[in-house]
Amino acid sequence: MEKQEKIRKAYTDYVLENGTPPPSVFQFAKKLKISEADFYEEYTSFESIEADVWLAFFKQAQQTVEGDPIYQTYSVREKLLAFYYTWVEVLKAQRSFVVFSYHQLRPSTTNLSPMAKARMGKPSARVLQLFKDAYYDYARDLLAEGRESKEVEPRPFLSDRYADGLWTQTLFILHFWVNDVSKNFEKTDTAIEKSVNTAFDLIGRSPLDSLFDLAKFIYQNK
């Protein structure tokens, strides 16, 4: 087992057994039988371990779907659906840690709607940043593919924000799944399907685009 993986596993085991992060890097490293210097060669803090864990969840889901030949035949909408379903399966295998980490990251959100909670980025931003950066790369590739296949409609001032919208959708799905108490998280599957379909209905071509094209044509030819 490589050093990073060893540290990650020891950290996740510790927080699940104790309900809190280790009191110090010194004590954690001593228990793991490594030096502080060895720890800092891999991570700068406990927060950076959690950031790496969230990134690992994303990479595992991405590699799983992209390694499936059938995935390559999917529409962009279907690819995003497949990613989310797979990502949630990855999270299920580590649900106890995900729930612990998620609740540690969230500020007080009493009386806020799920979408409002999803938009709140502090103090979770630092821990989710590596995951967010990797997701944005993935989303931008999907959106570029969608423009080529005509599944995504380029719009002035809005196209650059599509990836932001998909990231907010990701946080919404995460929040929904963490709080889902339905059998086998069936409601999360429904939330994924409805949110992705709604997203692509919004970023795809709509009657308003046709109306805009007509108005533009009439203006240019009057």
mmCIF file of the C-alpha atoms, coordinates in Angstrom:
data_MODEL
# 
_entry.id   MODEL 
# 
loop_
_atom_site.group_PDB 
_atom_site.id 
_atom_site.type_symbol 
_atom_site.label_atom_id 
_atom_site.label_alt_id 
_atom_site.label_comp_id 
_atom_site.label_asym_id 
_atom_site.label_entity_id 
_atom_site.label_seq_id 
_atom_site.pdbx_PDB_ins_code 
_atom_site.Cartn_x 
_atom_site.Cartn_y 
_atom_site.Cartn_z 
_atom_site.occupancy 
_atom_site.B_iso_or_equiv 
_atom_site.pdbx_formal_charge 
_atom_site.auth_seq_id 
_atom_site.auth_comp_id 
_atom_site.auth_asym_id 
_atom_site.auth_atom_id 
_atom_site.pdbx_PDB_model_num 
ATOM 1   C CA . MET A 1 1   ? 0.000   0.000  0.000   1.00 0.00 ? 1   MET A CA 1 
ATOM 2   C CA . GLU A 1 2   ? 1.489   3.347  -1.037  1.00 0.00 ? 2   GLU A CA 1 
ATOM 3   C CA . LYS A 1 3   ? 2.054   6.005  1.603   1.00 0.00 ? 3   LYS A CA 1 
ATOM 4   C CA . GLN A 1 4   ? -0.760  8.318  0.459   1.00 0.00 ? 4   GLN A CA 1 
ATOM 5   C CA . GLU A 1 5   ? -3.292  5.518  0.451   1.00 0.00 ? 5   GLU A CA 1 
ATOM 6   C CA . LYS A 1 6   ? -2.080  4.358  3.872   1.00 0.00 ? 6   LYS A CA 1 
ATOM 7   C CA . ILE A 1 7   ? -2.524  7.863  5.313   1.00 0.00 ? 7   ILE A CA 1 
ATOM 8   C CA . ARG A 1 8   ? -5.959  8.285  3.707   1.00 0.00 ? 8   ARG A CA 1 
ATOM 9   C CA . LYS A 1 9   ? -7.193  4.966  5.077   1.00 0.00 ? 9   LYS A CA 1 
ATOM 10  C CA . ALA A 1 10  ? -5.837  5.657  8.557   1.00 0.00 ? 10  ALA A CA 1 
ATOM 11  C CA . TYR A 1 11  ? -7.460  9.090  8.554   1.00 0.00 ? 11  TYR A CA 1 
ATOM 12  C CA . THR A 1 12  ? -10.880 7.856  7.418   1.00 0.00 ? 12  THR A CA 1 
ATOM 13  C CA . ASP A 1 13  ? -10.741 5.013  9.944   1.00 0.00 ? 13  ASP A CA 1 
ATOM 14  C CA . TYR A 1 14  ? -9.862  7.458  12.713  1.00 0.00 ? 14  TYR A CA 1 
ATOM 15  C CA . VAL A 1 15  ? -12.673 9.913  12.057  1.00 0.00 ? 15  VAL A CA 1 
ATOM 16  C CA . LEU A 1 16  ? -15.237 7.123  11.771  1.00 0.00 ? 16  LEU A CA 1 
ATOM 17  C CA . GLU A 1 17  ? -14.084 5.490  15.001  1.00 0.00 ? 17  GLU A CA 1 
ATOM 18  C CA . ASN A 1 18  ? -13.796 8.743  16.959  1.00 0.00 ? 18  ASN A CA 1 
ATOM 19  C CA . GLY A 1 19  ? -16.297 11.058 15.302  1.00 0.00 ? 19  GLY A CA 1 
ATOM 20  C CA . THR A 1 20  ? -13.700 13.799 14.960  1.00 0.00 ? 20  THR A CA 1 
ATOM 21  C CA . PRO A 1 21  ? -10.413 14.437 13.121  1.00 0.00 ? 21  PRO A CA 1 
ATOM 22  C CA . PRO A 1 22  ? -7.180  13.561 14.993  1.00 0.00 ? 22  PRO A CA 1 
ATOM 23  C CA . PRO A 1 23  ? -6.093  16.189 17.553  1.00 0.00 ? 23  PRO A CA 1 
ATOM 24  C CA . SER A 1 24  ? -2.771  16.830 15.819  1.00 0.00 ? 24  SER A CA 1 
ATOM 25  C CA . VAL A 1 25  ? -0.566  15.677 12.964  1.00 0.00 ? 25  VAL A CA 1 
ATOM 26  C CA . PHE A 1 26  ? 2.041   14.632 15.502  1.00 0.00 ? 26  PHE A CA 1 
ATOM 27  C CA . GLN A 1 27  ? -0.294  12.243 17.334  1.00 0.00 ? 27  GLN A CA 1 
ATOM 28  C CA . PHE A 1 28  ? -1.766  10.930 14.094  1.00 0.00 ? 28  PHE A CA 1 
ATOM 29  C CA . ALA A 1 29  ? 1.658   10.263 12.578  1.00 0.00 ? 29  ALA A CA 1 
ATOM 30  C CA . LYS A 1 30  ? 2.858   8.597  15.775  1.00 0.00 ? 30  LYS A CA 1 
ATOM 31  C CA . LYS A 1 31  ? -0.127  6.248  15.780  1.00 0.00 ? 31  LYS A CA 1 
ATOM 32  C CA . LEU A 1 32  ? 0.499   5.478  12.118  1.00 0.00 ? 32  LEU A CA 1 
ATOM 33  C CA . LYS A 1 33  ? 4.192   4.868  12.910  1.00 0.00 ? 33  LYS A CA 1 
ATOM 34  C CA . ILE A 1 34  ? 5.491   7.438  10.476  1.00 0.00 ? 34  ILE A CA 1 
ATOM 35  C CA . SER A 1 35  ? 7.279   10.734 11.093  1.00 0.00 ? 35  SER A CA 1 
ATOM 36  C CA . GLU A 1 36  ? 5.656   14.146 10.759  1.00 0.00 ? 36  GLU A CA 1 
ATOM 37  C CA . ALA A 1 37  ? 8.044   14.743 7.887   1.00 0.00 ? 37  ALA A CA 1 
ATOM 38  C CA . ASP A 1 38  ? 6.679   11.657 6.125   1.00 0.00 ? 38  ASP A CA 1 
ATOM 39  C CA . PHE A 1 39  ? 3.148   12.972 6.597   1.00 0.00 ? 39  PHE A CA 1 
ATOM 40  C CA . TYR A 1 40  ? 3.972   16.419 5.235   1.00 0.00 ? 40  TYR A CA 1 
ATOM 41  C CA . GLU A 1 41  ? 5.631   14.900 2.176   1.00 0.00 ? 41  GLU A CA 1 
ATOM 42  C CA . GLU A 1 42  ? 2.179   13.726 1.144   1.00 0.00 ? 42  GLU A CA 1 
ATOM 43  C CA . TYR A 1 43  ? -0.299  16.150 2.729   1.00 0.00 ? 43  TYR A CA 1 
ATOM 44  C CA . THR A 1 44  ? -0.196  19.643 4.195   1.00 0.00 ? 44  THR A CA 1 
ATOM 45  C CA . SER A 1 45  ? -3.098  19.125 6.617   1.00 0.00 ? 45  SER A CA 1 
ATOM 46  C CA . PHE A 1 46  ? -6.013  16.860 7.496   1.00 0.00 ? 46  PHE A CA 1 
ATOM 47  C CA . GLU A 1 47  ? -8.136  19.064 5.260   1.00 0.00 ? 47  GLU A CA 1 
ATOM 48  C CA . SER A 1 48  ? -5.903  18.190 2.307   1.00 0.00 ? 48  SER A CA 1 
ATOM 49  C CA . ILE A 1 49  ? -6.470  14.483 3.015   1.00 0.00 ? 49  ILE A CA 1 
ATOM 50  C CA . GLU A 1 50  ? -10.229 14.999 2.793   1.00 0.00 ? 50  GLU A CA 1 
ATOM 51  C CA . ALA A 1 51  ? -9.785  16.972 -0.423  1.00 0.00 ? 51  ALA A CA 1 
ATOM 52  C CA . ASP A 1 52  ? -7.839  14.055 -1.879  1.00 0.00 ? 52  ASP A CA 1 
ATOM 53  C CA . VAL A 1 53  ? -10.530 11.592 -0.787  1.00 0.00 ? 53  VAL A CA 1 
ATOM 54  C CA . TRP A 1 54  ? -13.274 13.598 -2.529  1.00 0.00 ? 54  TRP A CA 1 
ATOM 55  C CA . LEU A 1 55  ? -11.122 13.797 -5.649  1.00 0.00 ? 55  LEU A CA 1 
ATOM 56  C CA . ALA A 1 56  ? -10.569 10.023 -5.508  1.00 0.00 ? 56  ALA A CA 1 
ATOM 57  C CA . PHE A 1 57  ? -14.339 9.441  -5.417  1.00 0.00 ? 57  PHE A CA 1 
ATOM 58  C CA . PHE A 1 58  ? -14.728 11.512 -8.576  1.00 0.00 ? 58  PHE A CA 1 
ATOM 59  C CA . LYS A 1 59  ? -11.825 9.873  -10.404 1.00 0.00 ? 59  LYS A CA 1 
ATOM 60  C CA . GLN A 1 60  ? -13.093 6.387  -9.599  1.00 0.00 ? 60  GLN A CA 1 
ATOM 61  C CA . ALA A 1 61  ? -16.530 7.207  -11.010 1.00 0.00 ? 61  ALA A CA 1 
ATOM 62  C CA . GLN A 1 62  ? -15.094 8.911  -14.093 1.00 0.00 ? 62  GLN A CA 1 
ATOM 63  C CA . GLN A 1 63  ? -12.675 6.095  -14.858 1.00 0.00 ? 63  GLN A CA 1 
ATOM 64  C CA . THR A 1 64  ? -15.422 3.508  -14.400 1.00 0.00 ? 64  THR A CA 1 
ATOM 65  C CA . VAL A 1 65  ? -17.848 5.107  -16.854 1.00 0.00 ? 65  VAL A CA 1 
ATOM 66  C CA . GLU A 1 66  ? -15.219 6.107  -19.396 1.00 0.00 ? 66  GLU A CA 1 
ATOM 67  C CA . GLY A 1 67  ? -13.784 2.586  -19.324 1.00 0.00 ? 67  GLY A CA 1 
ATOM 68  C CA . ASP A 1 68  ? -17.120 1.133  -20.447 1.00 0.00 ? 68  ASP A CA 1 
ATOM 69  C CA . PRO A 1 69  ? -17.325 0.872  -24.279 1.00 0.00 ? 69  PRO A CA 1 
ATOM 70  C CA . ILE A 1 70  ? -21.094 1.383  -24.153 1.00 0.00 ? 70  ILE A CA 1 
ATOM 71  C CA . TYR A 1 71  ? -20.598 4.753  -22.467 1.00 0.00 ? 71  TYR A CA 1 
ATOM 72  C CA . GLN A 1 72  ? -18.872 6.020  -25.608 1.00 0.00 ? 72  GLN A CA 1 
ATOM 73  C CA . THR A 1 73  ? -22.073 5.445  -27.611 1.00 0.00 ? 73  THR A CA 1 
ATOM 74  C CA . TYR A 1 74  ? -24.237 7.500  -25.245 1.00 0.00 ? 74  TYR A CA 1 
ATOM 75  C CA . SER A 1 75  ? -25.591 10.968 -25.856 1.00 0.00 ? 75  SER A CA 1 
ATOM 76  C CA . VAL A 1 76  ? -24.115 13.683 -23.663 1.00 0.00 ? 76  VAL A CA 1 
ATOM 77  C CA . ARG A 1 77  ? -27.226 13.651 -21.495 1.00 0.00 ? 77  ARG A CA 1 
ATOM 78  C CA . GLU A 1 78  ? -26.897 9.884  -21.027 1.00 0.00 ? 78  GLU A CA 1 
ATOM 79  C CA . LYS A 1 79  ? -23.194 10.215 -20.233 1.00 0.00 ? 79  LYS A CA 1 
ATOM 80  C CA . LEU A 1 80  ? -23.884 12.653 -17.419 1.00 0.00 ? 80  LEU A CA 1 
ATOM 81  C CA . LEU A 1 81  ? -26.660 10.424 -16.076 1.00 0.00 ? 81  LEU A CA 1 
ATOM 82  C CA . ALA A 1 82  ? -24.286 7.438  -16.152 1.00 0.00 ? 82  ALA A CA 1 
ATOM 83  C CA . PHE A 1 83  ? -21.617 9.427  -14.326 1.00 0.00 ? 83  PHE A CA 1 
ATOM 84  C CA . TYR A 1 84  ? -23.946 10.499 -11.525 1.00 0.00 ? 84  TYR A CA 1 
ATOM 85  C CA . TYR A 1 85  ? -25.375 7.013  -11.036 1.00 0.00 ? 85  TYR A CA 1 
ATOM 86  C CA . THR A 1 86  ? -21.849 5.597  -10.879 1.00 0.00 ? 86  THR A CA 1 
ATOM 87  C CA . TRP A 1 87  ? -20.589 8.368  -8.600  1.00 0.00 ? 87  TRP A CA 1 
ATOM 88  C CA . VAL A 1 88  ? -23.383 7.708  -6.109  1.00 0.00 ? 88  VAL A CA 1 
ATOM 89  C CA . GLU A 1 89  ? -22.484 3.997  -6.149  1.00 0.00 ? 89  GLU A CA 1 
ATOM 90  C CA . VAL A 1 90  ? -18.893 4.940  -5.319  1.00 0.00 ? 90  VAL A CA 1 
ATOM 91  C CA . LEU A 1 91  ? -20.098 7.151  -2.472  1.00 0.00 ? 91  LEU A CA 1 
ATOM 92  C CA . LYS A 1 92  ? -22.304 4.359  -1.120  1.00 0.00 ? 92  LYS A CA 1 
ATOM 93  C CA . ALA A 1 93  ? -19.233 2.221  -0.469  1.00 0.00 ? 93  ALA A CA 1 
ATOM 94  C CA . GLN A 1 94  ? -17.892 4.995  1.806   1.00 0.00 ? 94  GLN A CA 1 
ATOM 95  C CA . ARG A 1 95  ? -21.205 6.463  2.967   1.00 0.00 ? 95  ARG A CA 1 
ATOM 96  C CA . SER A 1 96  ? -20.271 6.760  6.646   1.00 0.00 ? 96  SER A CA 1 
ATOM 97  C CA . PHE A 1 97  ? -17.216 8.852  5.830   1.00 0.00 ? 97  PHE A CA 1 
ATOM 98  C CA . VAL A 1 98  ? -19.014 10.890 3.157   1.00 0.00 ? 98  VAL A CA 1 
ATOM 99  C CA . VAL A 1 99  ? -21.823 11.784 5.561   1.00 0.00 ? 99  VAL A CA 1 
ATOM 100 C CA . PHE A 1 100 ? -19.331 12.662 8.319   1.00 0.00 ? 100 PHE A CA 1 
ATOM 101 C CA . SER A 1 101 ? -17.196 14.802 5.996   1.00 0.00 ? 101 SER A CA 1 
ATOM 102 C CA . TYR A 1 102 ? -20.183 16.487 4.396   1.00 0.00 ? 102 TYR A CA 1 
ATOM 103 C CA . HIS A 1 103 ? -21.694 17.517 7.720   1.00 0.00 ? 103 HIS A CA 1 
ATOM 104 C CA . GLN A 1 104 ? -18.305 18.746 8.933   1.00 0.00 ? 104 GLN A CA 1 
ATOM 105 C CA . LEU A 1 105 ? -18.092 20.960 5.873   1.00 0.00 ? 105 LEU A CA 1 
ATOM 106 C CA . ARG A 1 106 ? -21.543 22.450 5.979   1.00 0.00 ? 106 ARG A CA 1 
ATOM 107 C CA . PRO A 1 107 ? -22.390 25.682 7.780   1.00 0.00 ? 107 PRO A CA 1 
ATOM 108 C CA . SER A 1 108 ? -25.695 26.026 9.574   1.00 0.00 ? 108 SER A CA 1 
ATOM 109 C CA . THR A 1 109 ? -28.399 25.633 6.918   1.00 0.00 ? 109 THR A CA 1 
ATOM 110 C CA . THR A 1 110 ? -31.555 25.644 9.000   1.00 0.00 ? 110 THR A CA 1 
ATOM 111 C CA . ASN A 1 111 ? -34.681 26.571 7.022   1.00 0.00 ? 111 ASN A CA 1 
ATOM 112 C CA . LEU A 1 112 ? -32.838 26.780 3.704   1.00 0.00 ? 112 LEU A CA 1 
ATOM 113 C CA . SER A 1 113 ? -34.064 24.961 0.604   1.00 0.00 ? 113 SER A CA 1 
ATOM 114 C CA . PRO A 1 114 ? -31.939 22.079 -0.823  1.00 0.00 ? 114 PRO A CA 1 
ATOM 115 C CA . MET A 1 115 ? -30.851 24.215 -3.793  1.00 0.00 ? 115 MET A CA 1 
ATOM 116 C CA . ALA A 1 116 ? -29.926 27.112 -1.489  1.00 0.00 ? 116 ALA A CA 1 
ATOM 117 C CA . LYS A 1 117 ? -27.900 24.736 0.667   1.00 0.00 ? 117 LYS A CA 1 
ATOM 118 C CA . ALA A 1 118 ? -26.188 23.355 -2.428  1.00 0.00 ? 118 ALA A CA 1 
ATOM 119 C CA . ARG A 1 119 ? -25.097 26.838 -3.489  1.00 0.00 ? 119 ARG A CA 1 
ATOM 120 C CA . MET A 1 120 ? -23.403 27.568 -0.174  1.00 0.00 ? 120 MET A CA 1 
ATOM 121 C CA . GLY A 1 121 ? -19.698 27.085 -0.707  1.00 0.00 ? 121 GLY A CA 1 
ATOM 122 C CA . LYS A 1 122 ? -18.109 27.973 2.645   1.00 0.00 ? 122 LYS A CA 1 
ATOM 123 C CA . PRO A 1 123 ? -16.317 26.431 4.386   1.00 0.00 ? 123 PRO A CA 1 
ATOM 124 C CA . SER A 1 124 ? -16.585 23.392 2.091   1.00 0.00 ? 124 SER A CA 1 
ATOM 125 C CA . ALA A 1 125 ? -14.909 25.193 -0.810  1.00 0.00 ? 125 ALA A CA 1 
ATOM 126 C CA . ARG A 1 126 ? -11.321 24.289 0.100   1.00 0.00 ? 126 ARG A CA 1 
ATOM 127 C CA . VAL A 1 127 ? -12.013 20.614 0.736   1.00 0.00 ? 127 VAL A CA 1 
ATOM 128 C CA . LEU A 1 128 ? -14.075 20.228 -2.429  1.00 0.00 ? 128 LEU A CA 1 
ATOM 129 C CA . GLN A 1 129 ? -11.778 22.350 -4.625  1.00 0.00 ? 129 GLN A CA 1 
ATOM 130 C CA . LEU A 1 130 ? -9.787  19.484 -6.184  1.00 0.00 ? 130 LEU A CA 1 
ATOM 131 C CA . PHE A 1 131 ? -13.011 17.616 -6.895  1.00 0.00 ? 131 PHE A CA 1 
ATOM 132 C CA . LYS A 1 132 ? -14.578 20.792 -8.286  1.00 0.00 ? 132 LYS A CA 1 
ATOM 133 C CA . ASP A 1 133 ? -11.627 21.492 -10.605 1.00 0.00 ? 133 ASP A CA 1 
ATOM 134 C CA . ALA A 1 134 ? -11.675 17.926 -11.956 1.00 0.00 ? 134 ALA A CA 1 
ATOM 135 C CA . TYR A 1 135 ? -15.451 17.997 -12.377 1.00 0.00 ? 135 TYR A CA 1 
ATOM 136 C CA . TYR A 1 136 ? -15.289 21.293 -14.304 1.00 0.00 ? 136 TYR A CA 1 
ATOM 137 C CA . ASP A 1 137 ? -12.787 19.735 -16.745 1.00 0.00 ? 137 ASP A CA 1 
ATOM 138 C CA . TYR A 1 138 ? -15.135 16.782 -17.217 1.00 0.00 ? 138 TYR A CA 1 
ATOM 139 C CA . ALA A 1 139 ? -18.215 19.018 -17.590 1.00 0.00 ? 139 ALA A CA 1 
ATOM 140 C CA . ARG A 1 140 ? -16.534 21.333 -20.107 1.00 0.00 ? 140 ARG A CA 1 
ATOM 141 C CA . ASP A 1 141 ? -15.566 18.332 -22.259 1.00 0.00 ? 141 ASP A CA 1 
ATOM 142 C CA . LEU A 1 142 ? -19.163 17.087 -22.147 1.00 0.00 ? 142 LEU A CA 1 
ATOM 143 C CA . LEU A 1 143 ? -20.510 20.528 -23.017 1.00 0.00 ? 143 LEU A CA 1 
ATOM 144 C CA . ALA A 1 144 ? -18.104 20.839 -25.958 1.00 0.00 ? 144 ALA A CA 1 
ATOM 145 C CA . GLU A 1 145 ? -19.248 17.438 -27.180 1.00 0.00 ? 145 GLU A CA 1 
ATOM 146 C CA . GLY A 1 146 ? -22.849 18.561 -26.702 1.00 0.00 ? 146 GLY A CA 1 
ATOM 147 C CA . ARG A 1 147 ? -22.306 21.629 -28.850 1.00 0.00 ? 147 ARG A CA 1 
ATOM 148 C CA . GLU A 1 148 ? -20.967 19.437 -31.639 1.00 0.00 ? 148 GLU A CA 1 
ATOM 149 C CA . SER A 1 149 ? -23.902 17.043 -31.384 1.00 0.00 ? 149 SER A CA 1 
ATOM 150 C CA . LYS A 1 150 ? -26.385 19.953 -31.112 1.00 0.00 ? 150 LYS A CA 1 
ATOM 151 C CA . GLU A 1 151 ? -27.498 18.789 -27.655 1.00 0.00 ? 151 GLU A CA 1 
ATOM 152 C CA . VAL A 1 152 ? -26.173 22.002 -26.139 1.00 0.00 ? 152 VAL A CA 1 
ATOM 153 C CA . GLU A 1 153 ? -27.214 25.370 -27.530 1.00 0.00 ? 153 GLU A CA 1 
ATOM 154 C CA . PRO A 1 154 ? -24.532 28.101 -27.548 1.00 0.00 ? 154 PRO A CA 1 
ATOM 155 C CA . ARG A 1 155 ? -25.983 31.287 -26.075 1.00 0.00 ? 155 ARG A CA 1 
ATOM 156 C CA . PRO A 1 156 ? -24.280 34.681 -25.628 1.00 0.00 ? 156 PRO A CA 1 
ATOM 157 C CA . PHE A 1 157 ? -23.340 35.386 -22.002 1.00 0.00 ? 157 PHE A CA 1 
ATOM 158 C CA . LEU A 1 158 ? -24.886 32.097 -20.820 1.00 0.00 ? 158 LEU A CA 1 
ATOM 159 C CA . SER A 1 159 ? -22.753 29.357 -22.364 1.00 0.00 ? 159 SER A CA 1 
ATOM 160 C CA . ASP A 1 160 ? -19.815 30.197 -20.123 1.00 0.00 ? 160 ASP A CA 1 
ATOM 161 C CA . ARG A 1 161 ? -22.017 29.586 -17.090 1.00 0.00 ? 161 ARG A CA 1 
ATOM 162 C CA . TYR A 1 162 ? -23.274 26.140 -18.090 1.00 0.00 ? 162 TYR A CA 1 
ATOM 163 C CA . ALA A 1 163 ? -20.477 24.394 -16.201 1.00 0.00 ? 163 ALA A CA 1 
ATOM 164 C CA . ASP A 1 164 ? -21.334 26.439 -13.095 1.00 0.00 ? 164 ASP A CA 1 
ATOM 165 C CA . GLY A 1 165 ? -24.896 25.209 -13.358 1.00 0.00 ? 165 GLY A CA 1 
ATOM 166 C CA . LEU A 1 166 ? -23.788 21.586 -13.632 1.00 0.00 ? 166 LEU A CA 1 
ATOM 167 C CA . TRP A 1 167 ? -21.551 21.971 -10.576 1.00 0.00 ? 167 TRP A CA 1 
ATOM 168 C CA . THR A 1 168 ? -24.473 23.377 -8.578  1.00 0.00 ? 168 THR A CA 1 
ATOM 169 C CA . GLN A 1 169 ? -26.474 20.371 -9.768  1.00 0.00 ? 169 GLN A CA 1 
ATOM 170 C CA . THR A 1 170 ? -23.708 18.083 -8.474  1.00 0.00 ? 170 THR A CA 1 
ATOM 171 C CA . LEU A 1 171 ? -23.848 19.702 -5.033  1.00 0.00 ? 171 LEU A CA 1 
ATOM 172 C CA . PHE A 1 172 ? -27.632 19.366 -5.052  1.00 0.00 ? 172 PHE A CA 1 
ATOM 173 C CA . ILE A 1 173 ? -27.396 15.636 -5.843  1.00 0.00 ? 173 ILE A CA 1 
ATOM 174 C CA . LEU A 1 174 ? -24.794 15.174 -3.104  1.00 0.00 ? 174 LEU A CA 1 
ATOM 175 C CA . HIS A 1 175 ? -26.953 16.980 -0.558  1.00 0.00 ? 175 HIS A CA 1 
ATOM 176 C CA . PHE A 1 176 ? -30.028 14.999 -1.600  1.00 0.00 ? 176 PHE A CA 1 
ATOM 177 C CA . TRP A 1 177 ? -28.221 11.660 -1.343  1.00 0.00 ? 177 TRP A CA 1 
ATOM 178 C CA . VAL A 1 178 ? -26.693 12.440 2.059   1.00 0.00 ? 178 VAL A CA 1 
ATOM 179 C CA . ASN A 1 179 ? -30.187 13.125 3.399   1.00 0.00 ? 179 ASN A CA 1 
ATOM 180 C CA . ASP A 1 180 ? -32.014 10.398 1.455   1.00 0.00 ? 180 ASP A CA 1 
ATOM 181 C CA . VAL A 1 181 ? -33.701 7.834  3.714   1.00 0.00 ? 181 VAL A CA 1 
ATOM 182 C CA . SER A 1 182 ? -35.557 5.941  0.979   1.00 0.00 ? 182 SER A CA 1 
ATOM 183 C CA . LYS A 1 183 ? -34.907 2.235  0.410   1.00 0.00 ? 183 LYS A CA 1 
ATOM 184 C CA . ASN A 1 184 ? -31.654 1.732  -1.500  1.00 0.00 ? 184 ASN A CA 1 
ATOM 185 C CA . PHE A 1 185 ? -31.631 5.515  -2.053  1.00 0.00 ? 185 PHE A CA 1 
ATOM 186 C CA . GLU A 1 186 ? -34.241 5.165  -4.788  1.00 0.00 ? 186 GLU A CA 1 
ATOM 187 C CA . LYS A 1 187 ? -35.302 8.795  -4.469  1.00 0.00 ? 187 LYS A CA 1 
ATOM 188 C CA . THR A 1 188 ? -31.755 9.885  -5.282  1.00 0.00 ? 188 THR A CA 1 
ATOM 189 C CA . ASP A 1 189 ? -31.966 8.014  -8.588  1.00 0.00 ? 189 ASP A CA 1 
ATOM 190 C CA . THR A 1 190 ? -35.138 9.948  -9.362  1.00 0.00 ? 190 THR A CA 1 
ATOM 191 C CA . ALA A 1 191 ? -33.513 13.235 -8.325  1.00 0.00 ? 191 ALA A CA 1 
ATOM 192 C CA . ILE A 1 192 ? -30.567 12.529 -10.642 1.00 0.00 ? 192 ILE A CA 1 
ATOM 193 C CA . GLU A 1 193 ? -32.821 11.736 -13.587 1.00 0.00 ? 193 GLU A CA 1 
ATOM 194 C CA . LYS A 1 194 ? -35.056 14.762 -13.115 1.00 0.00 ? 194 LYS A CA 1 
ATOM 195 C CA . SER A 1 195 ? -32.225 17.226 -12.466 1.00 0.00 ? 195 SER A CA 1 
ATOM 196 C CA . VAL A 1 196 ? -30.158 16.090 -15.477 1.00 0.00 ? 196 VAL A CA 1 
ATOM 197 C CA . ASN A 1 197 ? -33.163 16.091 -17.794 1.00 0.00 ? 197 ASN A CA 1 
ATOM 198 C CA . THR A 1 198 ? -34.124 19.562 -16.592 1.00 0.00 ? 198 THR A CA 1 
ATOM 199 C CA . ALA A 1 199 ? -30.564 20.810 -17.074 1.00 0.00 ? 199 ALA A CA 1 
ATOM 200 C CA . PHE A 1 200 ? -30.410 19.577 -20.664 1.00 0.00 ? 200 PHE A CA 1 
ATOM 201 C CA . ASP A 1 201 ? -33.874 20.938 -21.400 1.00 0.00 ? 201 ASP A CA 1 
ATOM 202 C CA . LEU A 1 202 ? -32.532 24.324 -20.314 1.00 0.00 ? 202 LEU A CA 1 
ATOM 203 C CA . ILE A 1 203 ? -29.175 24.241 -22.105 1.00 0.00 ? 203 ILE A CA 1 
ATOM 204 C CA . GLY A 1 204 ? -30.530 22.523 -25.193 1.00 0.00 ? 204 GLY A CA 1 
ATOM 205 C CA . ARG A 1 205 ? -32.382 24.195 -28.035 1.00 0.00 ? 205 ARG A CA 1 
ATOM 206 C CA . SER A 1 206 ? -35.822 25.483 -27.098 1.00 0.00 ? 206 SER A CA 1 
ATOM 207 C CA . PRO A 1 207 ? -38.724 27.267 -28.817 1.00 0.00 ? 207 PRO A CA 1 
ATOM 208 C CA . LEU A 1 208 ? -37.278 30.546 -27.499 1.00 0.00 ? 208 LEU A CA 1 
ATOM 209 C CA . ASP A 1 209 ? -34.137 29.944 -29.563 1.00 0.00 ? 209 ASP A CA 1 
ATOM 210 C CA . SER A 1 210 ? -36.250 29.458 -32.674 1.00 0.00 ? 210 SER A CA 1 
ATOM 211 C CA . LEU A 1 211 ? -38.139 32.659 -31.884 1.00 0.00 ? 211 LEU A CA 1 
ATOM 212 C CA . PHE A 1 212 ? -34.847 34.520 -31.410 1.00 0.00 ? 212 PHE A CA 1 
ATOM 213 C CA . ASP A 1 213 ? -33.534 33.178 -34.739 1.00 0.00 ? 213 ASP A CA 1 
ATOM 214 C CA . LEU A 1 214 ? -36.717 34.306 -36.487 1.00 0.00 ? 214 LEU A CA 1 
ATOM 215 C CA . ALA A 1 215 ? -36.532 37.781 -34.936 1.00 0.00 ? 215 ALA A CA 1 
ATOM 216 C CA . LYS A 1 216 ? -32.873 38.045 -35.903 1.00 0.00 ? 216 LYS A CA 1 
ATOM 217 C CA . PHE A 1 217 ? -33.645 36.967 -39.474 1.00 0.00 ? 217 PHE A CA 1 
ATOM 218 C CA . ILE A 1 218 ? -36.489 39.465 -39.791 1.00 0.00 ? 218 ILE A CA 1 
ATOM 219 C CA . TYR A 1 219 ? -34.321 42.276 -38.402 1.00 0.00 ? 219 TYR A CA 1 
ATOM 220 C CA . GLN A 1 220 ? -31.479 41.485 -40.800 1.00 0.00 ? 220 GLN A CA 1 
ATOM 221 C CA . ASN A 1 221 ? -33.784 41.340 -43.819 1.00 0.00 ? 221 ASN A CA 1 
ATOM 222 C CA . LYS A 1 222 ? -36.197 44.196 -43.281 1.00 0.00 ? 222 LYS A CA 1 
# 
